[in-house]
Amino acid sequence: MNRQGILIVVSGFSGAGKGTIMKELTNRHAQYALSVSATTRQPRPEEEEGVAYFFKTVPEFERMIEQEELIEYACYVSNYYGTPRRYVEERLAEGRDVILEIEIQGARKIKERFPDSVLLFVTTKDAKTLEERLTGRGTEEPQVIRQRLARAAQEAEGIEEYDYLVINDDLDDCVAQVHRIIESEHLRMSRRLELVNHIREDLQGLTKGE
């Protein structure tokens, strides 16, 4: 039986390390494809088209919405962000597991449209650790860090909508745990009904005439 890919949504607090986890996961396992989002924000100097994002103008993005070329989209800090449909559907058809790193608003939309998708939320072991990681970056002013923590407090209200909670305390352990979760999802009965029906048909064929 052909392996069907699973759509995986990964969200988490800023500073929890979800991006690092996804990078390691895709580096270690060829079965994963990390979806590239489209956005209307301006590219940063180090960002490459088609790698970091697909950079679009507002009219281009709105045309994508009208033509239903996105499986989800949202407006965040005056810019559009969305997930192109074609890339996701092509990778799933190839049997690869597609990872979407998006916020809770987009995760809700994905779950509505794709009930079989798997939602994972990444967090630190406690709020103090999250604050220490944000501060430890050394790239943001205290006011920005406070804003990120305030947003984390808002996002925490929706954690229970996710299927799995992953605590990123040790990176290697966390990456291995996420991989195990996804592998176990492939064994879920609802995803293996084609195989079950095939076994039933074979058994009926073997027992005919007895």
Short mmCIF file of C-alpha atoms in Angstrom, two decimals, residues 13 15-17 122-131 133 166-169:
data_model
loop_
_atom_site.label_atom_id
_atom_site.label_comp_id
_atom_site.label_asym_id
_atom_site.label_seq_id
_atom_site.Cartn_x
_atom_site.Cartn_y
_atom_site.Cartn_z
CA PHE A 13 5.64 30.35 21.87
CA GLY A 15 11.53 31.49 21.95
CA ALA A 16 10.37 27.91 22.49
CA GLY A 17 12.57 26.71 19.63
CA VAL A 122 5.91 23.51 21.38
CA THR A 123 6.69 25.10 24.74
CA THR A 124 9.50 25.43 27.25
CA LYS A 125 9.19 23.60 30.57
CA ASP A 126 8.03 26.80 32.28
CA ALA A 127 7.52 30.54 31.72
CA LYS A 128 10.80 31.48 33.39
CA THR A 129 12.76 29.39 30.90
CA LEU A 130 10.89 31.05 28.05
CA GLU A 131 11.81 34.50 29.37
CA ARG A 133 15.62 32.19 26.17
CA VAL A 166 5.87 19.00 23.21
CA ILE A 167 8.26 20.38 25.81
CA ASN A 168 11.54 21.53 24.30
CA ASP A 169 13.95 21.04 27.20
#
